[in-house]
Amino acid sequence: MSRKLIFLDIDGTLTEAGSNVPPQSAQEAVRRAREKGNLVYLCTGRNMGMLKPVLEYGFDGVVALGGGYVQCGDEVIYDHPMTREQFETAMAVLEKNNVFRTIEAKDATYGDEHLGDFLKNTSGGNSEIERWRKALSQSLGIRPISEYDGRDIYKIVIMCTSASQLEEPRALLEKEFEFAIQDVAAHNCLNGDLVNRAFDKGKGVLRVCEHLGIPVEDTYGFGDSMNDLEMIETVATSVCMENGSEKLKELSDIIAPSVTDDGLYKVFEQLELF
């Protein structure tokens, strides 16, 4: 029997948003799937620094930074930071329009100094907002942007109170960058990722398949938010968590129970992945 290739988003899918600890049932599902000979990859917007605590639970590789950095085992097969010109242009126009920015290098994250105060005034069921709120409150390595040392940046997380603040940035940047705005709006907050059109999670899936020689027909993808869209559209069998985006559910083959209701384990079992 051919081995399967499974891609898992982290926040809201493998773990509760902002957590680094998968439920015991999810840990067991991943372990048993790998014991059967299948390969399990993290497929996440997190950078390598923020996903590192999750790696200890045993995975075969990562599609990190929304597809900008892909690693199979210990081998890096794709590495695509922004150019310096792209980065400086984006940062200037976002600052001009009072858009809060969190910039992500491969292994470090830097946030606007007042981002914590901004997030205190937001609410709503948005796993990305919750991840950043927890990351800030628990000091999980987000450093002040004033400490940024010039290292390569892969993507920018953006947050603002009005869509009008993104009009000028879109006009200037949208040719080269996707504005991946979350469809689950937190109160008084729009948030999302500014992602280079050279990559996305779906392209990351294809790069892993090509590198390993595994056909796309043997791929499975699990996600919960619209930043998983390209992964969900690319894999052969797509799964959205019950706690996830309504739009993503409509586009997925299977809706899994929520991350807190042993969703991964139940669907791994249903799909005979272990």
mmCIF file of C-alpha atoms in Angstrom:
data_model
loop_
_atom_site.group_PDB
_atom_site.id
_atom_site.type_symbol
_atom_site.label_atom_id
_atom_site.label_comp_id
_atom_site.label_asym_id
_atom_site.label_seq_id
_atom_site.Cartn_x
_atom_site.Cartn_y
_atom_site.Cartn_z
ATOM 1 C CA MET A 1 0.000 0.000 0.000
ATOM 2 C CA SER A 2 1.347 3.433 -0.923
ATOM 3 C CA ARG A 3 2.337 5.774 1.856
ATOM 4 C CA LYS A 4 0.250 8.884 2.397
ATOM 5 C CA LEU A 5 1.445 12.446 2.882
ATOM 6 C CA ILE A 6 -0.461 14.397 5.547
ATOM 7 C CA PHE A 7 -0.244 18.167 6.064
ATOM 8 C CA LEU A 8 -1.390 19.747 9.340
ATOM 9 C CA ASP A 9 -1.954 23.387 10.165
ATOM 10 C CA ILE A 10 -1.048 24.124 13.798
ATOM 11 C CA ASP A 11 -3.207 26.862 15.354
ATOM 12 C CA GLY A 12 -6.836 25.805 15.542
ATOM 13 C CA THR A 13 -6.112 22.450 13.880
ATOM 14 C CA LEU A 14 -3.375 20.470 15.609
ATOM 15 C CA THR A 15 -3.539 22.609 18.769
ATOM 16 C CA GLU A 16 -5.848 25.142 20.302
ATOM 17 C CA ALA A 17 -4.968 28.575 18.942
ATOM 18 C CA GLY A 18 -1.775 29.885 20.492
ATOM 19 C CA SER A 19 -0.884 26.580 22.166
ATOM 20 C CA ASN A 20 2.211 24.490 21.541
ATOM 21 C CA VAL A 21 0.749 21.281 22.990
ATOM 22 C CA PRO A 22 -1.503 19.067 20.826
ATOM 23 C CA PRO A 23 -4.242 17.112 22.623
ATOM 24 C CA GLN A 24 -3.156 13.594 23.578
ATOM 25 C CA SER A 25 -5.480 12.159 20.935
ATOM 26 C CA ALA A 26 -3.812 14.240 18.208
ATOM 27 C CA GLN A 27 -0.368 13.172 19.400
ATOM 28 C CA GLU A 28 -1.468 9.553 19.202
ATOM 29 C CA ALA A 29 -2.987 10.003 15.735
ATOM 30 C CA VAL A 30 0.243 11.474 14.376
ATOM 31 C CA ARG A 31 2.365 8.780 16.033
ATOM 32 C CA ARG A 32 0.213 5.933 14.740
ATOM 33 C CA ALA A 33 0.027 7.366 11.221
ATOM 34 C CA ARG A 34 3.817 7.583 11.076
ATOM 35 C CA GLU A 35 4.200 4.070 12.481
ATOM 36 C CA LYS A 36 2.056 2.874 9.582
ATOM 37 C CA GLY A 37 4.582 4.396 7.182
ATOM 38 C CA ASN A 38 2.769 7.624 6.356
ATOM 39 C CA LEU A 39 4.517 11.000 6.466
ATOM 40 C CA VAL A 40 3.144 13.872 8.552
ATOM 41 C CA TYR A 41 4.182 17.479 7.861
ATOM 42 C CA LEU A 42 3.368 20.685 9.667
ATOM 43 C CA CYS A 43 1.940 23.239 7.212
ATOM 44 C CA THR A 44 1.752 26.545 8.995
ATOM 45 C CA GLY A 45 2.087 30.283 8.871
ATOM 46 C CA ARG A 46 4.423 30.097 11.870
ATOM 47 C CA ASN A 47 8.132 30.594 11.369
ATOM 48 C CA MET A 48 10.673 28.031 12.505
ATOM 49 C CA GLY A 49 11.160 29.750 15.843
ATOM 50 C CA MET A 50 7.475 29.734 16.747
ATOM 51 C CA LEU A 51 6.827 26.186 15.528
ATOM 52 C CA LYS A 52 9.921 24.660 17.139
ATOM 53 C CA PRO A 53 8.115 23.655 20.385
ATOM 54 C CA VAL A 54 5.642 21.592 18.333
ATOM 55 C CA LEU A 55 8.367 19.644 16.504
ATOM 56 C CA GLU A 56 9.141 17.601 19.596
ATOM 57 C CA TYR A 57 5.915 15.649 19.040
ATOM 58 C CA GLY A 58 7.403 14.044 15.934
ATOM 59 C CA PHE A 59 6.977 15.191 12.327
ATOM 60 C CA ASP A 60 8.662 14.404 9.042
ATOM 61 C CA GLY A 61 9.067 17.958 7.806
ATOM 62 C CA VAL A 62 7.565 21.437 7.672
ATOM 63 C CA VAL A 63 5.996 23.879 5.279
ATOM 64 C CA ALA A 64 6.645 27.017 7.335
ATOM 65 C CA LEU A 65 6.016 30.737 6.912
ATOM 66 C CA GLY A 66 2.976 30.061 4.748
ATOM 67 C CA GLY A 67 5.112 28.179 2.223
ATOM 68 C CA GLY A 68 8.132 30.482 2.182
ATOM 69 C CA TYR A 69 10.390 27.928 3.873
ATOM 70 C CA VAL A 70 10.069 24.177 3.271
ATOM 71 C CA GLN A 71 12.095 21.473 4.969
ATOM 72 C CA CYS A 72 11.959 17.711 4.343
ATOM 73 C CA GLY A 73 13.599 15.996 7.272
ATOM 74 C CA ASP A 74 16.797 17.983 7.764
ATOM 75 C CA GLU A 75 16.977 19.130 4.134
ATOM 76 C CA VAL A 76 15.803 22.621 3.174
ATOM 77 C CA ILE A 77 14.184 22.401 -0.268
ATOM 78 C CA TYR A 78 12.763 25.935 -0.552
ATOM 79 C CA ASP A 79 13.814 29.233 1.016
ATOM 80 C CA HIS A 80 12.313 32.469 -0.326
ATOM 81 C CA PRO A 81 12.545 35.655 1.792
ATOM 82 C CA MET A 82 11.425 39.067 0.565
ATOM 83 C CA THR A 83 13.900 41.226 -1.301
ATOM 84 C CA ARG A 84 15.151 44.237 0.638
ATOM 85 C CA GLU A 85 13.247 46.563 -1.717
ATOM 86 C CA GLN A 86 9.985 44.631 -1.240
ATOM 87 C CA PHE A 87 10.387 44.710 2.532
ATOM 88 C CA GLU A 88 11.209 48.407 2.814
ATOM 89 C CA THR A 89 8.393 49.427 0.439
ATOM 90 C CA ALA A 90 5.829 47.357 2.343
ATOM 91 C CA MET A 91 6.912 48.567 5.769
ATOM 92 C CA ALA A 92 6.791 52.228 4.727
ATOM 93 C CA VAL A 93 3.312 52.165 3.187
ATOM 94 C CA LEU A 94 1.850 50.127 6.068
ATOM 95 C CA GLU A 95 3.295 52.517 8.648
ATOM 96 C CA LYS A 96 1.982 55.502 6.677
ATOM 97 C CA ASN A 97 -1.538 54.046 6.936
ATOM 98 C CA ASN A 98 -1.258 53.173 10.642
ATOM 99 C CA VAL A 99 -1.373 49.427 10.000
ATOM 100 C CA PHE A 100 0.155 47.391 12.825
ATOM 101 C CA ARG A 101 2.918 45.100 11.592
ATOM 102 C CA THR A 102 4.562 41.949 12.897
ATOM 103 C CA ILE A 103 7.485 40.855 10.745
ATOM 104 C CA GLU A 104 8.642 37.262 10.576
ATOM 105 C CA ALA A 105 12.168 36.091 9.869
ATOM 106 C CA LYS A 106 13.009 32.408 9.670
ATOM 107 C CA ASP A 107 13.639 32.114 13.392
ATOM 108 C CA ALA A 108 12.646 35.454 14.917
ATOM 109 C CA THR A 109 9.540 37.629 15.135
ATOM 110 C CA TYR A 110 9.311 41.382 15.695
ATOM 111 C CA GLY A 111 6.157 43.368 16.484
ATOM 112 C CA ASP A 112 5.171 47.018 16.580
ATOM 113 C CA GLU A 113 5.650 48.200 20.150
ATOM 114 C CA HIS A 114 1.994 49.175 20.664
ATOM 115 C CA LEU A 115 0.526 45.965 19.241
ATOM 116 C CA GLY A 116 -0.296 44.571 22.673
ATOM 117 C CA ASP A 117 -2.397 47.619 23.556
ATOM 118 C CA PHE A 118 -4.177 47.333 20.218
ATOM 119 C CA LEU A 119 -5.065 43.678 20.745
ATOM 120 C CA LYS A 120 -6.502 44.365 24.196
ATOM 121 C CA ASN A 121 -9.357 46.189 22.448
ATOM 122 C CA THR A 122 -10.207 43.314 20.094
ATOM 123 C CA SER A 123 -12.352 40.254 20.605
ATOM 124 C CA GLY A 124 -13.954 37.465 18.580
ATOM 125 C CA GLY A 125 -13.371 33.904 17.460
ATOM 126 C CA ASN A 126 -10.291 34.466 15.357
ATOM 127 C CA SER A 127 -7.555 31.872 15.874
ATOM 128 C CA GLU A 128 -4.843 34.090 14.409
ATOM 129 C CA ILE A 129 -5.716 37.020 16.679
ATOM 130 C CA GLU A 130 -5.797 34.630 19.618
ATOM 131 C CA ARG A 131 -2.399 33.202 18.685
ATOM 132 C CA TRP A 132 -0.809 36.649 18.673
ATOM 133 C CA ARG A 133 -2.587 37.711 21.854
ATOM 134 C CA LYS A 134 -1.261 34.626 23.662
ATOM 135 C CA ALA A 135 2.173 34.912 22.107
ATOM 136 C CA LEU A 136 2.448 38.460 23.368
ATOM 137 C CA SER A 137 1.015 37.773 26.813
ATOM 138 C CA GLN A 138 3.208 34.719 27.324
ATOM 139 C CA SER A 139 6.333 36.308 25.858
ATOM 140 C CA LEU A 140 6.848 33.603 23.240
ATOM 141 C CA GLY A 141 9.661 35.383 21.532
ATOM 142 C CA ILE A 142 8.021 38.367 19.805
ATOM 143 C CA ARG A 143 10.590 41.134 20.151
ATOM 144 C CA PRO A 144 10.050 44.881 19.714
ATOM 145 C CA ILE A 145 10.456 45.987 16.119
ATOM 146 C CA SER A 146 13.084 48.472 17.307
ATOM 147 C CA GLU A 147 15.349 45.444 17.900
ATOM 148 C CA TYR A 148 15.075 44.227 14.293
ATOM 149 C CA ASP A 149 18.616 43.558 13.084
ATOM 150 C CA GLY A 150 18.169 43.451 9.318
ATOM 151 C CA ARG A 151 17.838 39.683 8.861
ATOM 152 C CA ASP A 152 15.738 38.356 5.969
ATOM 153 C CA ILE A 153 11.960 38.690 6.357
ATOM 154 C CA TYR A 154 9.483 36.263 4.788
ATOM 155 C CA LYS A 155 6.066 37.693 5.615
ATOM 156 C CA ILE A 156 4.307 40.477 7.486
ATOM 157 C CA VAL A 157 1.288 39.982 9.731
ATOM 158 C CA ILE A 158 -0.980 43.022 9.414
ATOM 159 C CA MET A 159 -3.691 44.325 11.757
ATOM 160 C CA CYS A 160 -5.847 47.441 11.460
ATOM 161 C CA THR A 161 -9.263 48.770 12.418
ATOM 162 C CA SER A 162 -10.598 49.664 8.948
ATOM 163 C CA ALA A 163 -10.342 48.206 5.426
ATOM 164 C CA SER A 164 -9.719 51.737 4.149
ATOM 165 C CA GLN A 165 -6.278 51.608 5.776
ATOM 166 C CA LEU A 166 -5.329 48.853 3.314
ATOM 167 C CA GLU A 167 -6.386 50.683 0.136
ATOM 168 C CA GLU A 168 -3.037 52.366 -0.521
ATOM 169 C CA PRO A 169 -0.972 49.309 0.540
ATOM 170 C CA ARG A 170 -3.054 47.122 -1.795
ATOM 171 C CA ALA A 171 -2.598 49.507 -4.708
ATOM 172 C CA LEU A 172 1.167 49.497 -4.220
ATOM 173 C CA LEU A 173 1.815 45.897 -3.192
ATOM 174 C CA GLU A 174 -0.936 43.603 -4.469
ATOM 175 C CA LYS A 175 0.826 42.754 -7.732
ATOM 176 C CA GLU A 176 3.578 40.943 -5.802
ATOM 177 C CA PHE A 177 1.827 40.119 -2.526
ATOM 178 C CA GLU A 178 -1.394 38.403 -1.516
ATOM 179 C CA PHE A 179 -3.372 40.174 1.213
ATOM 180 C CA ALA A 180 -4.621 37.046 3.015
ATOM 181 C CA ILE A 181 -7.194 38.655 5.295
ATOM 182 C CA GLN A 182 -9.002 36.439 7.810
ATOM 183 C CA ASP A 183 -12.727 36.067 7.144
ATOM 184 C CA VAL A 184 -13.500 35.638 10.863
ATOM 185 C CA ALA A 185 -13.393 39.251 11.959
ATOM 186 C CA ALA A 186 -12.511 40.104 15.499
ATOM 187 C CA HIS A 187 -14.336 43.099 16.952
ATOM 188 C CA ASN A 188 -12.695 46.329 15.807
ATOM 189 C CA CYS A 189 -9.894 44.489 14.025
ATOM 190 C CA LEU A 190 -8.961 43.247 10.571
ATOM 191 C CA ASN A 191 -5.984 40.948 10.456
ATOM 192 C CA GLY A 192 -4.141 38.746 8.023
ATOM 193 C CA ASP A 193 -0.852 38.068 6.301
ATOM 194 C CA LEU A 194 1.021 39.878 3.563
ATOM 195 C CA VAL A 195 2.444 36.921 1.607
ATOM 196 C CA ASN A 196 4.731 36.854 -1.417
ATOM 197 C CA ARG A 197 2.854 35.478 -4.454
ATOM 198 C CA ALA A 198 5.926 33.322 -5.192
ATOM 199 C CA PHE A 199 4.709 30.863 -2.550
ATOM 200 C CA ASP A 200 1.753 29.681 -0.499
ATOM 201 C CA LYS A 201 0.827 26.564 1.466
ATOM 202 C CA GLY A 202 -0.475 24.842 -1.671
ATOM 203 C CA LYS A 203 2.765 25.429 -3.559
ATOM 204 C CA GLY A 204 4.572 24.117 -0.477
ATOM 205 C CA VAL A 205 2.550 20.899 -0.659
ATOM 206 C CA LEU A 206 3.489 20.473 -4.323
ATOM 207 C CA ARG A 207 7.173 21.105 -3.602
ATOM 208 C CA VAL A 208 7.179 18.376 -0.957
ATOM 209 C CA CYS A 209 5.362 15.959 -3.274
ATOM 210 C CA GLU A 210 7.852 16.573 -6.065
ATOM 211 C CA HIS A 211 10.846 16.218 -3.761
ATOM 212 C CA LEU A 212 9.593 12.954 -2.250
ATOM 213 C CA GLY A 213 8.115 11.502 -5.427
ATOM 214 C CA ILE A 214 4.688 11.103 -3.825
ATOM 215 C CA PRO A 215 1.696 11.829 -6.086
ATOM 216 C CA VAL A 216 -0.740 14.563 -5.072
ATOM 217 C CA GLU A 217 -3.441 11.873 -5.163
ATOM 218 C CA ASP A 218 -1.962 10.538 -1.898
ATOM 219 C CA THR A 219 -2.104 13.830 0.027
ATOM 220 C CA TYR A 220 -4.340 14.953 2.896
ATOM 221 C CA GLY A 221 -4.614 18.451 4.323
ATOM 222 C CA PHE A 222 -6.111 19.628 7.641
ATOM 223 C CA GLY A 223 -6.796 23.299 8.357
ATOM 224 C CA ASP A 224 -9.175 25.748 9.994
ATOM 225 C CA SER A 225 -8.778 29.234 8.494
ATOM 226 C CA MET A 226 -8.605 30.963 5.131
ATOM 227 C CA ASN A 227 -4.819 31.068 5.268
ATOM 228 C CA ASP A 228 -5.112 27.293 4.707
ATOM 229 C CA LEU A 229 -7.097 27.832 1.481
ATOM 230 C CA GLU A 230 -4.357 26.969 -1.008
ATOM 231 C CA MET A 231 -3.436 23.830 0.923
ATOM 232 C CA ILE A 232 -7.102 22.767 1.017
ATOM 233 C CA GLU A 233 -7.426 23.405 -2.736
ATOM 234 C CA THR A 234 -4.236 21.478 -3.550
ATOM 235 C CA VAL A 235 -4.438 18.257 -1.551
ATOM 236 C CA ALA A 236 -6.480 15.292 -2.768
ATOM 237 C CA THR A 237 -8.479 15.010 0.474
ATOM 238 C CA SER A 238 -9.201 18.232 2.368
ATOM 239 C CA VAL A 239 -10.396 18.517 5.960
ATOM 240 C CA CYS A 240 -11.607 21.595 7.852
ATOM 241 C CA MET A 241 -12.066 21.613 11.598
ATOM 242 C CA GLU A 242 -15.522 22.245 13.057
ATOM 243 C CA ASN A 243 -14.063 25.230 14.931
ATOM 244 C CA GLY A 244 -12.859 26.692 11.630
ATOM 245 C CA SER A 245 -13.911 29.137 8.932
ATOM 246 C CA GLU A 246 -17.358 28.652 7.416
ATOM 247 C CA LYS A 247 -15.965 29.495 3.987
ATOM 248 C CA LEU A 248 -13.253 26.872 4.335
ATOM 249 C CA LYS A 249 -15.785 24.262 5.439
ATOM 250 C CA GLU A 250 -17.724 24.818 2.222
ATOM 251 C CA LEU A 251 -14.581 24.125 0.197
ATOM 252 C CA SER A 252 -13.425 21.059 2.146
ATOM 253 C CA ASP A 253 -14.237 17.393 1.556
ATOM 254 C CA ILE A 254 -14.644 16.571 5.256
ATOM 255 C CA ILE A 255 -15.527 18.572 8.359
ATOM 256 C CA ALA A 256 -13.710 17.173 11.404
ATOM 257 C CA PRO A 257 -14.850 17.586 14.993
ATOM 258 C CA SER A 258 -13.134 20.511 16.675
ATOM 259 C CA VAL A 259 -9.561 20.418 17.900
ATOM 260 C CA THR A 260 -10.897 20.114 21.471
ATOM 261 C CA ASP A 261 -13.133 17.167 20.511
ATOM 262 C CA ASP A 262 -10.385 14.815 19.273
ATOM 263 C CA GLY A 263 -11.015 15.941 15.688
ATOM 264 C CA LEU A 264 -7.708 14.847 14.211
ATOM 265 C CA TYR A 265 -7.823 11.409 15.786
ATOM 266 C CA LYS A 266 -11.380 10.752 14.652
ATOM 267 C CA VAL A 267 -10.742 11.724 11.035
ATOM 268 C CA PHE A 268 -7.362 9.969 10.854
ATOM 269 C CA GLU A 269 -9.254 6.858 11.958
ATOM 270 C CA GLN A 270 -12.082 7.486 9.474
ATOM 271 C CA LEU A 271 -9.590 7.855 6.608
ATOM 272 C CA GLU A 272 -7.602 4.797 7.751
ATOM 273 C CA LEU A 273 -4.436 6.814 8.124
ATOM 274 C CA PHE A 274 -3.412 4.535 10.987
#
